[in-house]
Tab-separated table of C-alpha atoms and ligand atoms in Angstrom:
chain	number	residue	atom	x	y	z
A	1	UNK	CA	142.330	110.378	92.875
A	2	UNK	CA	141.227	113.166	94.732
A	3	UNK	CA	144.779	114.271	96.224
A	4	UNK	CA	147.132	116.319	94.155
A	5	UNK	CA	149.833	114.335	92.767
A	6	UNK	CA	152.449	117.176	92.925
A	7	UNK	CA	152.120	117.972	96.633
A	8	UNK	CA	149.840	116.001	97.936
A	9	UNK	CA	146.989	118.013	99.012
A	10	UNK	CA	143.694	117.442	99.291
A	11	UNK	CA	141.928	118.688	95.774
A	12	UNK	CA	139.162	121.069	96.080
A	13	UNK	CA	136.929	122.937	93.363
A	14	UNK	CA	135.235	126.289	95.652
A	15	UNK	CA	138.057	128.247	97.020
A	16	UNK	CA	140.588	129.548	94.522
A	17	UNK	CA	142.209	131.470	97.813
A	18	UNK	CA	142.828	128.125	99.741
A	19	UNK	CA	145.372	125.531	98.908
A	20	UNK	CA	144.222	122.300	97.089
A	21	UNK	CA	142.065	124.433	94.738
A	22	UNK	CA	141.646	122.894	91.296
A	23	UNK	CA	139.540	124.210	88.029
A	24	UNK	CA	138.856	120.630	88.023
A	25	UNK	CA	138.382	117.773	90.542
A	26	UNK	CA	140.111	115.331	88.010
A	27	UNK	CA	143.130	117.264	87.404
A	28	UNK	CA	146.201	115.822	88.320
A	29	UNK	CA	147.685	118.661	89.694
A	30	UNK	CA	145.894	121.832	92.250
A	31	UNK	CA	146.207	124.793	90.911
A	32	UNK	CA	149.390	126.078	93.045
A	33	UNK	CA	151.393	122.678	91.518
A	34	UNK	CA	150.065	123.348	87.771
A	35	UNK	CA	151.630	127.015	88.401
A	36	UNK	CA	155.033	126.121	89.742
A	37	UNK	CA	155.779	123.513	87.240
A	38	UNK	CA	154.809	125.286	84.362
A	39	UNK	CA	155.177	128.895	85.167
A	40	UNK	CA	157.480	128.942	88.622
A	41	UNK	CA	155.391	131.020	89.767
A	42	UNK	CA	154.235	130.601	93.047
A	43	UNK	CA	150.521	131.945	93.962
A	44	UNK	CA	149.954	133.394	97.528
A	45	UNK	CA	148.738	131.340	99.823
A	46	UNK	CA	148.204	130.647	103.632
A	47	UNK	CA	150.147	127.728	104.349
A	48	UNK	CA	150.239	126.205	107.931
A	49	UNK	CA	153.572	124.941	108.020
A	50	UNK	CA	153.617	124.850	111.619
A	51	UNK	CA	151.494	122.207	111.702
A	52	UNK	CA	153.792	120.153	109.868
A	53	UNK	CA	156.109	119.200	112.812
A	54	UNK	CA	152.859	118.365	114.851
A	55	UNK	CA	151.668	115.896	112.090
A	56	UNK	CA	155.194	114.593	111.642
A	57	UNK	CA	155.441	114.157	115.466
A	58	UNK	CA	152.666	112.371	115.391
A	59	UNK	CA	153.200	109.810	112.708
A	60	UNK	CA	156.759	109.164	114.263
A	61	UNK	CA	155.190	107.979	118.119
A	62	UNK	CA	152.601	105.690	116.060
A	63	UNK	CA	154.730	104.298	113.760
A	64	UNK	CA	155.989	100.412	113.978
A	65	UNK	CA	159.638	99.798	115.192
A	66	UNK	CA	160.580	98.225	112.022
A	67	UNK	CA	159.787	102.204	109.943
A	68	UNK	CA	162.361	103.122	108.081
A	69	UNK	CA	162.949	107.131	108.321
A	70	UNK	CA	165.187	108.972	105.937
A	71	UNK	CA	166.301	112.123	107.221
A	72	UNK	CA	167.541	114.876	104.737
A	73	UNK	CA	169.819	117.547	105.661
A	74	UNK	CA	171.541	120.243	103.692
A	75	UNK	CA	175.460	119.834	103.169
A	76	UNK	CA	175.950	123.969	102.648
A	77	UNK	CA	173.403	124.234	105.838
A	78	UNK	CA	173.627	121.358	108.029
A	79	UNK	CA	173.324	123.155	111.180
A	80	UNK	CA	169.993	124.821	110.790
A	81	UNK	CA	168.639	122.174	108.226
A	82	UNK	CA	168.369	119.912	111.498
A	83	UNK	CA	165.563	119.126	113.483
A	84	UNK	CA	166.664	118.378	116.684
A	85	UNK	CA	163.132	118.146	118.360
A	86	UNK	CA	162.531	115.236	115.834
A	87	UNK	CA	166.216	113.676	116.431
A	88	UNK	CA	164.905	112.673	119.946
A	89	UNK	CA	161.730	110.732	118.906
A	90	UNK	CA	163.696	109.016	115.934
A	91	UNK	CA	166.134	107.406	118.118
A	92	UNK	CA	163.695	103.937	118.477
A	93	UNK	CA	164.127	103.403	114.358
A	94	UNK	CA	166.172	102.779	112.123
A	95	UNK	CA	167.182	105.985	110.437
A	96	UNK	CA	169.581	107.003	107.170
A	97	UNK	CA	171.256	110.210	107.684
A	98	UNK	CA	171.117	111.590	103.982
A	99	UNK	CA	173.838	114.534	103.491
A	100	UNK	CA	171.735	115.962	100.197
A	101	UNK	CA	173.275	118.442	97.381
A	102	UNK	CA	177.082	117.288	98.138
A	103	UNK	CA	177.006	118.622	94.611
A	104	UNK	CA	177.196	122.030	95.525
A	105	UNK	CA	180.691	121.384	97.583
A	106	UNK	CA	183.851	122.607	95.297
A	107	UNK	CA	185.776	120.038	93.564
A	108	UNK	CA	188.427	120.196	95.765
A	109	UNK	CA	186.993	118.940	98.631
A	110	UNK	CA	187.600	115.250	99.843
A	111	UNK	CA	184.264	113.478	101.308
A	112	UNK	CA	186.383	111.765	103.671
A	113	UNK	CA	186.226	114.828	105.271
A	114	UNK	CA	183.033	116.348	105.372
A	115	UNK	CA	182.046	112.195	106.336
A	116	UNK	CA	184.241	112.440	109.552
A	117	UNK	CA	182.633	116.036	110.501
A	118	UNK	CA	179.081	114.621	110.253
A	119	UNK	CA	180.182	111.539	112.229
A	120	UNK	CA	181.550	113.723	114.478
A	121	UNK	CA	178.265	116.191	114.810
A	122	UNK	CA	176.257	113.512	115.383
A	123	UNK	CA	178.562	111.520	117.819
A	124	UNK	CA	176.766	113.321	120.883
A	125	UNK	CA	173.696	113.067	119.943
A	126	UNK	CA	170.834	110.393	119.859
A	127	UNK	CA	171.323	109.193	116.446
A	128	UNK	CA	174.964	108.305	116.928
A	129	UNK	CA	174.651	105.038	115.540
A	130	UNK	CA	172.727	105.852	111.949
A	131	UNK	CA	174.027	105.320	108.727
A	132	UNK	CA	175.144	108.187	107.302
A	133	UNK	CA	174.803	108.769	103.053
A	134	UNK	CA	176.309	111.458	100.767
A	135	UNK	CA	174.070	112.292	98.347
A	136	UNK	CA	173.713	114.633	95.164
A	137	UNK	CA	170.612	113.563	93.227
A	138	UNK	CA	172.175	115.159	90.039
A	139	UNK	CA	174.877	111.630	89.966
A	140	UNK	CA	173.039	108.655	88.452
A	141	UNK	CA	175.504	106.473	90.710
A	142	UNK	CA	174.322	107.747	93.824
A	143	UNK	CA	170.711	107.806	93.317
A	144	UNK	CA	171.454	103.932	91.807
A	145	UNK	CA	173.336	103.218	95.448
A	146	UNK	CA	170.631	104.674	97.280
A	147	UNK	CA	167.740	103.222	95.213
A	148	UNK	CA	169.080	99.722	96.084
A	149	UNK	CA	169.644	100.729	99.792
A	150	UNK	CA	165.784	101.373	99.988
A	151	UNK	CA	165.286	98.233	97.941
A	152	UNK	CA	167.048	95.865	100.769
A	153	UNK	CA	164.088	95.473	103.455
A	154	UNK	CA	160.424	95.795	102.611
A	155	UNK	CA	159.345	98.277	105.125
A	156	UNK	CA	157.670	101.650	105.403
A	157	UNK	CA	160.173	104.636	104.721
A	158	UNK	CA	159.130	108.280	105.446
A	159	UNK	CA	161.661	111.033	103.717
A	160	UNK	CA	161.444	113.794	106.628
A	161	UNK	CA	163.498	117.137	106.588
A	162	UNK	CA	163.427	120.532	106.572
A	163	UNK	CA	161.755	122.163	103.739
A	164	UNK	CA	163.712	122.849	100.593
A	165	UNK	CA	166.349	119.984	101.436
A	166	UNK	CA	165.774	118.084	98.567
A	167	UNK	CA	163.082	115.184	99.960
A	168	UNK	CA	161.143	115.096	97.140
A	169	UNK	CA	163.880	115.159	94.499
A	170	UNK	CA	165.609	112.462	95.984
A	171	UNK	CA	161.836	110.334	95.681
A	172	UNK	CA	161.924	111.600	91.712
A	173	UNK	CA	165.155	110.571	91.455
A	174	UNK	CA	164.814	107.329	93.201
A	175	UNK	CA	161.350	106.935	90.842
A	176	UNK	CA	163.235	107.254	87.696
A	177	UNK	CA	166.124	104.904	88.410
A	178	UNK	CA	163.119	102.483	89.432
A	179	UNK	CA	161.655	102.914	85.730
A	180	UNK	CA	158.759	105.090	87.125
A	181	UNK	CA	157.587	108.363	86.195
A	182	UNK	CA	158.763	111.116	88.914
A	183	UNK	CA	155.493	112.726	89.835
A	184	UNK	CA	156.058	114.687	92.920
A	185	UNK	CA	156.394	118.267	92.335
A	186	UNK	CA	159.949	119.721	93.053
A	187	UNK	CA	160.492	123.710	93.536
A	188	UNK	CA	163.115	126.580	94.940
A	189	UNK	CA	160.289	127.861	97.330
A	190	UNK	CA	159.514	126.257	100.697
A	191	UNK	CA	157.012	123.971	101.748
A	192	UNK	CA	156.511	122.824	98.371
A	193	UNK	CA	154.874	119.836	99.338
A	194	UNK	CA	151.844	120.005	101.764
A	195	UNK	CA	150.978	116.475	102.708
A	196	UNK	CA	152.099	113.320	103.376
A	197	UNK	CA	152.286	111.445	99.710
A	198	UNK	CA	152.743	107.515	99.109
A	199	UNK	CA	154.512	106.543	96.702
A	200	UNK	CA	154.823	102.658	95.428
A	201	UNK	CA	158.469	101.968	94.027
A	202	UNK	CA	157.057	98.043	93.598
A	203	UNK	CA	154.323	95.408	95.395
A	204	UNK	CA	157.089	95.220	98.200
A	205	UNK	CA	158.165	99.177	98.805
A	206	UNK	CA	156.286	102.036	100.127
A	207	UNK	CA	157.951	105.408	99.983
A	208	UNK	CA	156.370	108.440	101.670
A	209	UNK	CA	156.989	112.061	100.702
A	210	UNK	CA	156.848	114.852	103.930
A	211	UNK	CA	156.096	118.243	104.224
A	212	UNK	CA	159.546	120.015	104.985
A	213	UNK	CA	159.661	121.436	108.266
A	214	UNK	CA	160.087	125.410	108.243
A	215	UNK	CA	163.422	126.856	108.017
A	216	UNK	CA	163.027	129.606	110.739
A	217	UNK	CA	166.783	130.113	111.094
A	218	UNK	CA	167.988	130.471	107.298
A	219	UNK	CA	168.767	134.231	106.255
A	220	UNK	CA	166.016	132.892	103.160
A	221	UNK	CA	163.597	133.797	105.199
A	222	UNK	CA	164.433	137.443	105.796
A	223	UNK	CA	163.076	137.710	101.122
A	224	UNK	CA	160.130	137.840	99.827
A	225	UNK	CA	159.014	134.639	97.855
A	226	UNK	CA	160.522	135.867	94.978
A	227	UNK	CA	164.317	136.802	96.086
A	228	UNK	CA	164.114	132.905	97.704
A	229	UNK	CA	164.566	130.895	94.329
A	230	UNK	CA	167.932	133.222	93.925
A	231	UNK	CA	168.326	131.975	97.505
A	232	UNK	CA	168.837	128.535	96.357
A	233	UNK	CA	171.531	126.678	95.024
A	234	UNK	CA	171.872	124.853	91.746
A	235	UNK	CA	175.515	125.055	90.588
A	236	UNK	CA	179.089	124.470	92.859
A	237	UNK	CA	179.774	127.297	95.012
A	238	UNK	CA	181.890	130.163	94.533
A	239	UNK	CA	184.841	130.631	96.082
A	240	UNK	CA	186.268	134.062	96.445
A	241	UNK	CA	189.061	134.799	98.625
A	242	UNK	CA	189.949	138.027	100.040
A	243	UNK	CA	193.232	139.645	101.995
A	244	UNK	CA	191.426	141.889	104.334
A	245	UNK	CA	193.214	144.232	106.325
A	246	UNK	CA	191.505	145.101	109.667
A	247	UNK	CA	188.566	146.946	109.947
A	248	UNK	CA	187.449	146.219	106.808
A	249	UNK	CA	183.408	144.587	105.819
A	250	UNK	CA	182.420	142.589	102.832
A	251	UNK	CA	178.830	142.435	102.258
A	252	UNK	CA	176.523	139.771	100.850
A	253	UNK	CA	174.450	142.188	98.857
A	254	UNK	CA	172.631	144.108	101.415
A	255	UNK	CA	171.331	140.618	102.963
A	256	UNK	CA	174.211	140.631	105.699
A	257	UNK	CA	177.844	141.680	105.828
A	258	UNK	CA	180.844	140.758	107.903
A	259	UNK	CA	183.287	142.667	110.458
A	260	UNK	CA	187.432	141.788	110.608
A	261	UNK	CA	188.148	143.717	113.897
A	262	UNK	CA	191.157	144.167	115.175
A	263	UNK	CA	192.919	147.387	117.131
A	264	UNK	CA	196.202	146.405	115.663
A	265	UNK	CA	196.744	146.891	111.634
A	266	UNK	CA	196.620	142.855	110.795
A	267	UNK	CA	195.784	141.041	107.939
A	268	UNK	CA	194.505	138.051	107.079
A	269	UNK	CA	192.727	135.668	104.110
A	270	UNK	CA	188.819	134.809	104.435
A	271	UNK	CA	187.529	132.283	101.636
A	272	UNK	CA	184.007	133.231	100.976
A	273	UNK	CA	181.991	130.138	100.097
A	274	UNK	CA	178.362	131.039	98.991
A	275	UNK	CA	175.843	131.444	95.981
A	276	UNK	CA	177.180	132.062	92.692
A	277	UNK	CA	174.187	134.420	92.010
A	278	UNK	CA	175.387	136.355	95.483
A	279	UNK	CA	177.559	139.100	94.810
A	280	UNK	CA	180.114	139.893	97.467
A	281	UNK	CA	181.824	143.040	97.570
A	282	UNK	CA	184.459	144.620	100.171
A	283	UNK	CA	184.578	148.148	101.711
A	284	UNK	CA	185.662	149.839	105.128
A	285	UNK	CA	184.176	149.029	108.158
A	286	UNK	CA	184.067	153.332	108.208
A	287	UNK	CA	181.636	153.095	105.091
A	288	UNK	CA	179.961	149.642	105.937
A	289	UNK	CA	176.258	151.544	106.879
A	290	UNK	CA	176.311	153.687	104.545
A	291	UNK	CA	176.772	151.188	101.910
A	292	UNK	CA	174.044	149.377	103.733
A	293	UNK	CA	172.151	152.099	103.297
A	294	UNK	CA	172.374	153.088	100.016
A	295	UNK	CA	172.156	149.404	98.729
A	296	UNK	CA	169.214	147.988	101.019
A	297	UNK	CA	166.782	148.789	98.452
A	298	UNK	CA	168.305	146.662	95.971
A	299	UNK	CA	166.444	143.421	97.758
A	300	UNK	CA	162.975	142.804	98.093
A	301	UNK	CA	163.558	141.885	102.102
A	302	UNK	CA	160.093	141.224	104.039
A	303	UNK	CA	161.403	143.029	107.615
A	304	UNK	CA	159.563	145.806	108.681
A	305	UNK	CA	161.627	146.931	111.061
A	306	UNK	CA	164.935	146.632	110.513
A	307	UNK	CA	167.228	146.332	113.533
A	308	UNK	CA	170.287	144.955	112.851
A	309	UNK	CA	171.457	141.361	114.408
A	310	UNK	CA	175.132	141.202	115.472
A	311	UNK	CA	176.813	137.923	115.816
A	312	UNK	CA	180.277	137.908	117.402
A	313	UNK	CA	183.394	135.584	117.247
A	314	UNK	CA	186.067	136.346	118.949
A	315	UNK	CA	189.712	134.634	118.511
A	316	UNK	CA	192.685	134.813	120.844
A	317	UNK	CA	195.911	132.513	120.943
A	318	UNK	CA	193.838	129.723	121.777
A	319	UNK	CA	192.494	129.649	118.328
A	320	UNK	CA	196.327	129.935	116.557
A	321	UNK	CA	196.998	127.946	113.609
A	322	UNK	CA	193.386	126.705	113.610
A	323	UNK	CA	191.187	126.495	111.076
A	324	UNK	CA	187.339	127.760	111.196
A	325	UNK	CA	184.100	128.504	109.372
A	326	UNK	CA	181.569	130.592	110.303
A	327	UNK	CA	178.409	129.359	108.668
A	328	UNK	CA	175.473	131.895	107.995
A	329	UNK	CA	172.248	129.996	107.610
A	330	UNK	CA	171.014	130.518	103.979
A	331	UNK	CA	174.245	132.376	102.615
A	332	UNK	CA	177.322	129.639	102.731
A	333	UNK	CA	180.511	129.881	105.261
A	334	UNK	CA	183.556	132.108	105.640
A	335	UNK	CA	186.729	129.965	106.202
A	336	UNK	CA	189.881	131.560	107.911
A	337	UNK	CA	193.265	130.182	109.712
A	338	UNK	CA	193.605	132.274	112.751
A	339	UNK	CA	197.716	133.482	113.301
A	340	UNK	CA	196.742	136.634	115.539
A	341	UNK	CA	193.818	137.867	117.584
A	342	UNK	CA	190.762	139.501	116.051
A	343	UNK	CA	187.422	139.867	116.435
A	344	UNK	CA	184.421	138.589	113.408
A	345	UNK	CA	181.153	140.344	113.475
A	346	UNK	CA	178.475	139.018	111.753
A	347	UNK	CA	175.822	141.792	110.725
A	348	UNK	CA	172.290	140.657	109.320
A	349	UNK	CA	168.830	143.483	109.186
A	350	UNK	CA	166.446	141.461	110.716
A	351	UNK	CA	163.356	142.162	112.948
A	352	UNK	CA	164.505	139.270	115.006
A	353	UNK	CA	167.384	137.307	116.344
A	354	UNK	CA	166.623	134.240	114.925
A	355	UNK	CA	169.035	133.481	111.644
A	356	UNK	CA	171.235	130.388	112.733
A	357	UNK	CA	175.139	131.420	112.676
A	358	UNK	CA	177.563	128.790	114.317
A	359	UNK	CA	181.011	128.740	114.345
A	360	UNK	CA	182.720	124.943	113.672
A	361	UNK	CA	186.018	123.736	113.069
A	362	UNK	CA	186.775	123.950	109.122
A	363	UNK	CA	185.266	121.280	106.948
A	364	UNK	CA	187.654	122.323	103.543
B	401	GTP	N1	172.291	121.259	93.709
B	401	GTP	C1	171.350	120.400	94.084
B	401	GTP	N2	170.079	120.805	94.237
B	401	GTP	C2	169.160	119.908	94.626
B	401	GTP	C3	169.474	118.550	94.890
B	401	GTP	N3	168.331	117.911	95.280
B	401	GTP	C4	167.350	118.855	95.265
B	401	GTP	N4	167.851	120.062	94.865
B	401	GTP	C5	167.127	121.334	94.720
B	401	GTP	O1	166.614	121.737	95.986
B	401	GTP	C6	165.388	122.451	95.833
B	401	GTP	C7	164.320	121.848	96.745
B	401	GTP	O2	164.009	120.535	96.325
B	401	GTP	P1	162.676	119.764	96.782
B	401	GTP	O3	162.847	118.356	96.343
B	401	GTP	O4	161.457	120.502	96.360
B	401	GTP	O5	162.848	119.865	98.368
B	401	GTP	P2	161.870	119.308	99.502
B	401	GTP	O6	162.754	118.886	100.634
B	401	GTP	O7	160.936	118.288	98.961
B	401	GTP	O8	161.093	120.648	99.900
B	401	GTP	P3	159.639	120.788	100.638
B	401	GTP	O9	158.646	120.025	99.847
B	401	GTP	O10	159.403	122.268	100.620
B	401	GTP	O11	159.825	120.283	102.015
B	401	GTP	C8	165.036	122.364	94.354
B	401	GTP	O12	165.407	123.579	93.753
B	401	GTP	C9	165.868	121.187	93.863
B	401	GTP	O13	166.198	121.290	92.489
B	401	GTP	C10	170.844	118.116	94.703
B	401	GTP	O14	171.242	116.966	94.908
B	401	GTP	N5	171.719	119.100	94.303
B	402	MG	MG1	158.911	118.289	98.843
């Protein structure tokens, strides 16, 4: 087989700087596979990930009406894991909306919920009528429920997504509950895998494994390859809740920190979902850049020069007794009940404007 079983790739034995490289042609794995699953260490390479959404663009307009397409999002980033440009073209098949990592949501949250929000986010849109899946593909019951799902019609079905959303552990997953070894190779980095792979589940089902498609928007972007795995999620969420009084900051590390304005002396609480390897800490708004300052150094962030992005929310009576997040691409939400006017700032070093922040209605 001359493609790489981990990511796909097209195997190659003269270039150790260019992706595919192998020691030797009948290795299993390229060289950049063999180093992540043994070592998790990723090697540097130039990776055209922009191509990916061509490619993908392209399979979707030649595919047959009766393709299957799977699309992955990210339950603690469902905003910016979306692709709307592909949403469009997808509307002629039929497509599963897969909600991937529920796992990560607290206990106390009831998927009724978080079911009803999706619905709703997708009401508008062209894929109103898909079915929609939670999924965590650390539950045998799920992956069971969703192995059978792909089971039921004997067509071609593409996993698509944005990188890092958990495409090709849900194929691994799906693999094993079919009796199969899981070959594809699974990592904390993006664009793990580089090319489209096929995978047989039986003489009647063809699975295919994507490239993800860049996450431009998530604050993971603003680290070097090494501060991403801590980027990445593995265990429930923390919750931390704070009484801030106004004019006070709390910062996520030195990766971004967050504003509670008011000119009046208010308070209120703000329930800090994120990371459990993210450490959160509160000071005055007074000493906010100079904590910035003197902590910056702390991550390994890959901005040159850093300007800082400000995101602002504001909230006047017309918000009372509501209930919001605000949901920072990469890092989690803050949820709040507005009772008085204030103003959130949202403060991220960046050398662009680009991390995805949205505020939506509370989904806890
Ligand atoms: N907590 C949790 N983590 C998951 C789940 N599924 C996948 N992951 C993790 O998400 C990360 C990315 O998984 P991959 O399967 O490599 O994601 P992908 O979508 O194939 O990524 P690309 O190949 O880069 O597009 C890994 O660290 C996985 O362990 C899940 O259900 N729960
Ligand atoms: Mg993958």
């Amino acid at each position: 087989m001359n493609n790489c079983i981990g990511c796909g790739i097209y195997k190659q034995i003269e270039d150790q700087n260019n992706p595919g490289y192998a020691a030797k042609i009948d290795n299993l794995y390229c060289l950049r596979c063999f180093k992540i699953k043994n070592y998790n260490e990723l090697i540097a390479q130039e990776i055209k990930a922009s191509d990916f959404i061509e490619k993908l663009k392209e399979v979707i307009k030649s595919e047959k009406p009766t393709t299957e397409f799977y699309y992955i999002l990210d339950i603690y980033d469902l905003n910016a894991s979306r692709i709307i440009e592909l949403e469009e073209l997808l509307s002629k098949f039929k497509v599963i909306i897969i909600i991937n990592k529920i796992d990560l949501l607290p206990k106390s949250v009831k998927l009724s919920k978080i079911r009803k929000y999706i619905t709703e986010l997708f009401a508008k849109t062209s894929l109103k009528k898909c079915d929609i899946i939670l999924m965590t593909t650390t539950k045998k019951i799920f992956v069971n429920s969703l192995l059978n799902k792909v089971k039921k019609t004997q067509t071609v079905k593409y996993f698509i997504g944005s990188s890092n959303v958990g495409k090709s552990s849900i194929i691994n997953a799906i693999m094993t509950a079919n009796n199969l070894i899981p070959q594809v190779l699974v990592s904390n980095y993006f664009n793990t895998t580089l090319e489209f792979i096929d995978i047989k589940l039986d003489s009647q089902t063809k699975l295919i494994d994507t490239p993800g498609i860049s996450r431009q928007n998530s604050i993971a972007n603003l680290t070097t390859n090494k501060q991403q795995k801590h980027m990445y999620f593995t265990k429930e969420l923390k919750q931390i809740t704070y009484q801030l009084n106004s004019n006070n900051s709390i910062f996520y590390e030195a990766l971004c920190w967050f504003d509670f304005l008011s000119e009046k002396e208010i308070e209120n609480s703000f329930h800090v979902y994120t990371n459990k390897d993210i450490k959160t800490h509160r000071t005055s708004l007074k000493n906010s850049l100079n904590y910035y300052e003197k902590n910056k150094f702390l991550l390994d962030l890959n901005i040159k020069n850093k300007n800082i992005s400000k995101y602002e929310f504001l909230f006047d009576k017309k918000s009372f007794n509501k209930e919001y997040d605000i949901v920072i691409s990469g890092l989690g939400w803050i949820s709040f009940k507005v009772t008085k006017e204030f103003k959130i700032v949202i403060n991220i070093p960046t050398d662009n404007n680009k991390v995805d922040v949205v505020l939506r209605r509370s989904i806890i």
